[in-house]
């Protein structure tokens, strides 16, 4: 008991087999059954975290909305500041006209923050019939699922490893990285927020999109 207590206090992550062999190396001749009996009697069993399995995702063709507020796509981007600190961007776009509805910037953007962004958009425009996301931890959150159910929104998860099923926002992210993130050096998060807001306004009002016939998102009427 004394030796097992000392071992597990010094090495909290080791299991019973590591303890057994360490005791042998230390010169103690107790067999494994005895070590295991004392180990479990001391309630030192380490619970293994089960790998979280995603539910089956149904393969669906990329839905092409026929009007605004039918399908929104949401995705994250990552980048670093000048001093090496990482930050994230949350992009929300309307798939119909590629309008950027929101871009949220911070070092951490959990599921509750995603909901807060959607709530802010809800104050100025109708919510969509469907929101398309990947299988990131923020998007498989029960909180986001409950929020979507509350607002009668279908939360559609793409199949794991199939980014083409979220092609609208993936294409958008590529343009944003080339034209904003890779083209600038940012010192602080406020710098990123300021330039992202400017880029959002330019994208929605003045940037011609090839898929829209070289018109801006705000020129596309339902």
Coordinates of N, CA and C in Angstrom, one line a residue, residues 60-200:
X60 N -25.5 13.4 -48.6 CA -26.5 14.2 -49.3 C -25.8 15.1 -50.4
X61 N -26.4 15.2 -51.5 CA -25.9 16.1 -52.5 C -25.9 17.6 -52.0
X62 N -25.0 18.4 -52.4 CA -24.9 19.8 -52.0 C -26.2 20.5 -52.4
X63 N -27.0 20.9 -51.4 CA -28.3 21.6 -51.6 C -28.0 23.0 -52.1
X64 N -28.6 23.3 -53.2 CA -28.5 24.7 -53.8 C -29.7 25.5 -53.5
X65 N -29.6 26.4 -52.5 CA -30.8 27.1 -52.1 C -31.3 28.0 -53.2
X66 N -32.6 28.2 -53.3 CA -33.3 29.0 -54.3 C -33.6 30.4 -53.8
X67 N -33.3 30.7 -52.6 CA -33.5 32.0 -52.0 C -32.8 32.2 -50.7
X68 N -32.8 33.4 -50.2 CA -32.1 33.7 -48.9 C -32.8 33.0 -47.8
X69 N -32.0 32.8 -46.7 CA -32.6 32.3 -45.4 C -33.0 30.8 -45.5
X70 N -32.6 30.2 -46.6 CA -32.9 28.7 -46.7 C -31.8 27.9 -46.1
X71 N -30.5 28.2 -46.4 CA -29.4 27.4 -45.9 C -28.3 28.4 -45.5
X72 N -27.8 28.3 -44.3 CA -26.6 29.0 -43.9 C -25.5 27.9 -43.7
X73 N -24.3 28.3 -43.9 CA -23.1 27.5 -43.6 C -22.3 28.2 -42.6
X74 N -21.7 27.4 -41.6 CA -20.9 27.9 -40.6 C -19.6 27.1 -40.5
X75 N -18.5 27.8 -40.3 CA -17.2 27.1 -40.2 C -16.2 27.9 -39.4
X76 N -15.2 27.3 -38.9 CA -14.1 28.0 -38.2 C -12.9 28.1 -39.1
X77 N -12.1 29.1 -38.8 CA -10.7 29.3 -39.4 C -9.8 29.5 -38.2
X78 N -8.5 29.2 -38.5 CA -7.5 29.4 -37.4 C -6.3 30.2 -38.0
X79 N -5.7 31.0 -37.2 CA -4.5 31.8 -37.6 C -3.7 32.2 -36.4
X80 N -2.6 32.9 -36.6 CA -1.8 33.3 -35.5 C -1.5 34.8 -35.6
X81 N -1.3 35.5 -34.4 CA -0.9 36.8 -34.4 C 0.6 36.9 -34.6
X82 N 1.1 38.1 -34.6 CA 2.5 38.4 -34.8 C 3.4 37.7 -33.7
X83 N 2.9 37.7 -32.5 CA 3.7 37.1 -31.4 C 3.5 35.6 -31.3
X84 N 2.7 35.0 -32.2 CA 2.6 33.5 -32.1 C 1.3 33.0 -31.5
X85 N 0.6 33.9 -30.8 CA -0.7 33.5 -30.2 C -1.7 33.1 -31.3
X86 N -2.4 32.0 -31.0 CA -3.4 31.6 -32.0 C -4.8 32.2 -31.7
X87 N -5.6 32.3 -32.8 CA -6.9 32.8 -32.6 C -7.8 32.1 -33.6
X88 N -9.1 32.2 -33.5 CA -10.1 31.6 -34.3 C -11.1 32.6 -34.9
X89 N -11.6 32.3 -36.1 CA -12.6 33.1 -36.7 C -13.8 32.2 -36.9
X90 N -15.0 32.6 -36.6 CA -16.2 31.9 -36.9 C -17.0 32.6 -38.0
X91 N -17.1 32.0 -39.2 CA -17.8 32.6 -40.3 C -19.2 32.0 -40.5
X92 N -20.2 32.9 -40.7 CA -21.5 32.4 -41.0 C -21.9 33.1 -42.4
X93 N -22.2 32.2 -43.3 CA -22.6 32.8 -44.7 C -24.0 32.2 -45.1
X94 N -24.7 33.0 -45.9 CA -25.9 32.6 -46.5 C -25.5 31.9 -47.9
X95 N -25.8 30.7 -48.0 CA -25.3 30.0 -49.2 C -26.0 30.5 -50.5
X96 N -27.1 31.1 -50.4 CA -27.8 31.6 -51.6 C -27.0 32.7 -52.4
X97 N -26.6 33.7 -51.6 CA -25.9 34.8 -52.3 C -24.5 35.0 -51.7
X98 N -24.0 34.1 -51.0 CA -22.6 34.1 -50.4 C -22.4 35.3 -49.5
X99 N -23.4 35.9 -48.9 CA -23.3 37.0 -48.0 C -22.7 36.6 -46.7
X100 N -21.7 37.3 -46.2 CA -21.1 37.0 -44.9 C -22.0 37.7 -43.9
X101 N -22.7 36.8 -43.1 CA -23.6 37.3 -42.1 C -22.9 37.7 -40.8
X102 N -21.9 37.1 -40.5 CA -21.1 37.4 -39.2 C -19.7 36.8 -39.3
X103 N -18.8 37.5 -38.7 CA -17.4 36.9 -38.5 C -17.1 37.3 -37.1
X104 N -16.9 36.2 -36.3 CA -16.5 36.4 -34.8 C -15.1 36.0 -34.6
X105 N -14.3 36.8 -33.9 CA -12.9 36.6 -33.7 C -12.6 36.5 -32.2
X106 N -11.9 35.5 -31.8 CA -11.4 35.4 -30.4 C -10.5 34.2 -30.3
X107 N -9.8 34.2 -29.1 CA -8.9 33.1 -28.9 C -9.7 31.8 -28.7
X108 N -10.9 31.8 -28.2 CA -11.7 30.6 -27.9 C -13.2 30.9 -28.3
X109 N -13.8 30.0 -29.0 CA -15.2 30.2 -29.5 C -15.9 28.9 -29.3
X110 N -16.4 28.7 -28.0 CA -17.1 27.5 -27.7 C -18.6 27.5 -28.3
X111 N -19.3 26.4 -28.0 CA -20.7 26.3 -28.6 C -21.6 27.5 -28.1
X112 N -21.5 27.9 -26.9 CA -22.3 29.0 -26.4 C -22.0 30.3 -27.1
X113 N -20.8 30.5 -27.5 CA -20.4 31.6 -28.3 C -21.0 31.6 -29.7
X114 N -21.1 30.4 -30.3 CA -21.7 30.2 -31.6 C -23.2 30.5 -31.5
X115 N -23.8 30.1 -30.4 CA -25.2 30.4 -30.3 C -25.4 31.9 -30.1
X116 N -24.5 32.6 -29.4 CA -24.6 34.0 -29.2 C -24.5 34.8 -30.5
X117 N -23.7 34.3 -31.4 CA -23.5 34.9 -32.7 C -24.8 34.7 -33.5
X118 N -25.4 33.5 -33.5 CA -26.7 33.3 -34.2 C -27.8 34.1 -33.6
X119 N -27.8 34.3 -32.3 CA -28.8 35.1 -31.7 C -28.7 36.6 -32.1
X120 N -27.5 37.1 -32.3 CA -27.3 38.4 -32.8 C -27.7 38.6 -34.2
X121 N -27.5 37.6 -35.0 CA -28.0 37.7 -36.4 C -29.5 37.7 -36.4
X122 N -30.1 36.9 -35.6 CA -31.6 36.8 -35.5 C -32.2 38.1 -35.2
X123 N -31.5 39.0 -34.6 CA -32.1 40.3 -34.3 C -32.3 41.2 -35.5
X124 N -31.6 40.9 -36.6 CA -31.6 41.8 -37.8 C -32.1 41.1 -39.1
X125 N -32.3 39.7 -39.0 CA -32.8 39.0 -40.2 C -33.4 37.7 -39.8
X126 N -34.2 37.1 -40.7 CA -34.9 35.8 -40.4 C -33.8 34.7 -40.3
X127 N -34.1 33.7 -39.5 CA -33.3 32.6 -39.3 C -33.5 31.6 -40.5
X128 N -32.6 30.8 -40.8 CA -32.7 29.9 -42.0 C -33.5 28.6 -41.7
X129 N -33.8 27.9 -42.7 CA -34.5 26.6 -42.5 C -33.4 25.5 -42.1
X130 N -32.2 25.7 -42.6 CA -31.1 24.7 -42.3 C -29.8 25.4 -42.1
X131 N -29.0 24.8 -41.2 CA -27.7 25.3 -41.0 C -26.7 24.1 -41.2
X132 N -25.8 24.3 -42.1 CA -24.9 23.2 -42.5 C -23.5 23.4 -41.8
X133 N -23.0 22.4 -41.1 CA -21.8 22.4 -40.3 C -21.0 21.1 -40.5
X134 N -19.7 21.2 -40.0 CA -19.0 19.9 -40.0 C -19.1 19.3 -38.7
X135 N -18.2 18.4 -38.3 CA -18.4 17.7 -37.0 C -17.4 18.1 -35.9
X136 N -17.1 19.4 -35.9 CA -16.3 20.0 -34.9 C -17.0 19.9 -33.5
X137 N -16.3 19.9 -32.4 CA -16.9 19.8 -31.1 C -17.9 20.8 -30.8
X138 N -17.7 22.1 -31.3 CA -18.7 23.1 -31.1 C -20.0 22.8 -31.8
X139 N -20.0 22.1 -32.9 CA -21.1 21.9 -33.8 C -21.9 20.6 -33.4
X140 N -21.3 19.7 -32.7 CA -22.0 18.5 -32.2 C -22.4 18.7 -30.8
X141 N -22.3 19.9 -30.3 CA -22.8 20.2 -28.9 C -24.3 20.0 -28.8
X142 N -24.7 19.5 -27.7 CA -26.1 19.4 -27.4 C -26.8 20.7 -27.2
X143 N -26.0 21.7 -26.8 CA -26.6 23.1 -26.6 C -27.0 23.7 -28.0
X144 N -26.1 23.5 -29.0 CA -26.4 24.0 -30.3 C -27.6 23.3 -30.9
X145 N -27.6 21.9 -30.7 CA -28.7 21.1 -31.3 C -30.0 21.6 -30.7
X146 N -30.0 21.8 -29.3 CA -31.2 22.2 -28.7 C -31.7 23.6 -29.2
X147 N -30.7 24.5 -29.4 CA -31.1 25.8 -29.9 C -31.7 25.7 -31.3
X148 N -31.2 24.9 -32.1 CA -31.7 24.7 -33.5 C -33.1 24.1 -33.4
X149 N -33.3 23.1 -32.6 CA -34.7 22.5 -32.4 C -35.7 23.6 -31.9
X150 N -35.2 24.4 -31.0 CA -36.1 25.4 -30.4 C -36.6 26.4 -31.5
X151 N -35.7 26.6 -32.5 CA -36.1 27.6 -33.6 C -36.4 26.9 -34.9
X152 N -36.7 25.6 -34.8 CA -37.2 24.8 -36.0 C -36.2 24.9 -37.1
X153 N -34.9 24.7 -36.8 CA -33.9 24.8 -37.8 C -33.3 23.3 -37.9
X154 N -33.1 22.8 -39.1 CA -32.4 21.6 -39.3 C -30.9 21.8 -39.2
X155 N -30.3 21.1 -38.3 CA -28.8 21.2 -38.2 C -28.2 20.0 -38.9
X156 N -27.7 20.3 -40.1 CA -27.2 19.3 -41.0 C -25.6 19.2 -40.9
X157 N -25.2 18.0 -40.4 CA -23.7 17.7 -40.3 C -23.3 17.0 -41.6
X158 N -22.2 17.5 -42.1 CA -21.6 16.8 -43.3 C -21.0 15.5 -42.8
X159 N -20.6 14.6 -43.8 CA -19.9 13.4 -43.4 C -18.5 13.7 -43.0
X160 N -18.0 13.0 -42.0 CA -16.6 13.3 -41.6 C -15.6 13.1 -42.8
X161 N -14.7 14.0 -42.9 CA -13.7 13.9 -44.0 C -14.2 14.2 -45.4
X162 N -15.4 14.9 -45.4 CA -16.0 15.2 -46.7 C -16.2 16.8 -46.8
X163 N -15.2 17.6 -46.8 CA -15.4 19.0 -46.8 C -16.1 19.6 -48.0
X164 N -16.1 18.8 -49.1 CA -16.8 19.2 -50.3 C -18.3 19.3 -50.1
X165 N -18.8 18.6 -49.0 CA -20.2 18.7 -48.7 C -20.6 20.0 -48.0
X166 N -19.5 20.8 -47.7 CA -19.7 22.1 -47.2 C -19.0 23.1 -48.1
X167 N -19.2 22.9 -49.4 CA -18.3 23.6 -50.4 C -18.5 25.1 -50.3
X168 N -19.7 25.6 -50.1 CA -19.9 27.1 -50.1 C -18.9 27.8 -49.1
X169 N -19.0 27.4 -47.9 CA -18.2 28.1 -46.9 C -16.7 27.7 -47.0
X170 N -16.4 26.5 -47.5 CA -15.0 26.2 -47.7 C -14.3 27.1 -48.8
X171 N -15.1 27.3 -49.9 CA -14.6 28.2 -50.9 C -14.5 29.6 -50.4
X172 N -15.4 30.0 -49.6 CA -15.4 31.3 -49.0 C -14.2 31.5 -48.1
X173 N -13.9 30.5 -47.3 CA -12.7 30.5 -46.4 C -11.4 30.7 -47.1
X174 N -11.3 30.0 -48.3 CA -10.1 30.1 -49.1 C -9.9 31.6 -49.6
X175 N -11.0 32.2 -50.0 CA -10.9 33.6 -50.4 C -10.5 34.5 -49.2
X176 N -11.1 34.3 -48.1 CA -10.8 35.1 -46.9 C -9.4 34.9 -46.4
X177 N -8.9 33.7 -46.5 CA -7.5 33.5 -46.1 C -6.5 34.2 -47.1
X178 N -6.7 34.1 -48.4 CA -5.8 34.8 -49.3 C -5.9 36.3 -49.2
X179 N -7.1 36.8 -49.1 CA -7.3 38.3 -49.2 C -7.2 39.0 -47.9
X180 N -7.4 38.3 -46.8 CA -7.3 39.0 -45.5 C -6.2 38.5 -44.6
X181 N -6.3 37.2 -44.3 CA -5.4 36.6 -43.3 C -3.9 36.6 -43.8
X182 N -3.7 36.1 -45.0 CA -2.4 35.9 -45.5 C -1.8 37.3 -46.0
X183 N -2.7 38.2 -46.2 CA -2.2 39.5 -46.8 C -1.9 40.5 -45.7
X184 N -2.1 40.2 -44.4 CA -1.9 41.2 -43.4 C -1.2 40.5 -42.2
X185 N -0.5 41.4 -41.4 CA 0.1 40.9 -40.2 C -0.6 41.6 -39.1
X186 N -1.2 40.8 -38.1 CA -2.0 41.3 -37.1 C -1.2 41.2 -35.7
X187 N -1.3 42.3 -35.0 CA -0.6 42.4 -33.7 C -1.5 42.0 -32.6
X188 N -2.8 42.4 -32.6 CA -3.8 42.1 -31.5 C -5.1 41.6 -32.1
X189 N -5.9 41.0 -31.3 CA -7.2 40.5 -31.7 C -8.1 41.7 -32.2
X190 N -7.9 42.8 -31.6 CA -8.7 44.0 -32.1 C -8.3 44.4 -33.5
X191 N -7.0 44.2 -33.8 CA -6.6 44.5 -35.2 C -7.4 43.5 -36.2
X192 N -7.4 42.2 -35.8 CA -8.1 41.3 -36.6 C -9.6 41.6 -36.8
X193 N -10.2 42.0 -35.6 CA -11.7 42.3 -35.7 C -11.9 43.5 -36.6
X194 N -11.1 44.5 -36.5 CA -11.3 45.7 -37.3 C -11.2 45.4 -38.8
X195 N -10.1 44.7 -39.1 CA -9.9 44.4 -40.6 C -10.9 43.4 -41.1
X196 N -11.4 42.5 -40.2 CA -12.4 41.5 -40.6 C -13.7 42.2 -40.9
X197 N -14.0 43.2 -40.1 CA -15.3 43.9 -40.3 C -15.2 44.7 -41.6
X198 N -14.1 45.3 -41.9 CA -13.9 46.0 -43.2 C -14.0 45.0 -44.3
X199 N -13.4 43.9 -44.2 CA -13.4 42.9 -45.3 C -14.8 42.4 -45.5
X200 N -15.6 42.2 -44.4 CA -17.0 41.7 -44.5 C -17.8 42.7 -45.3

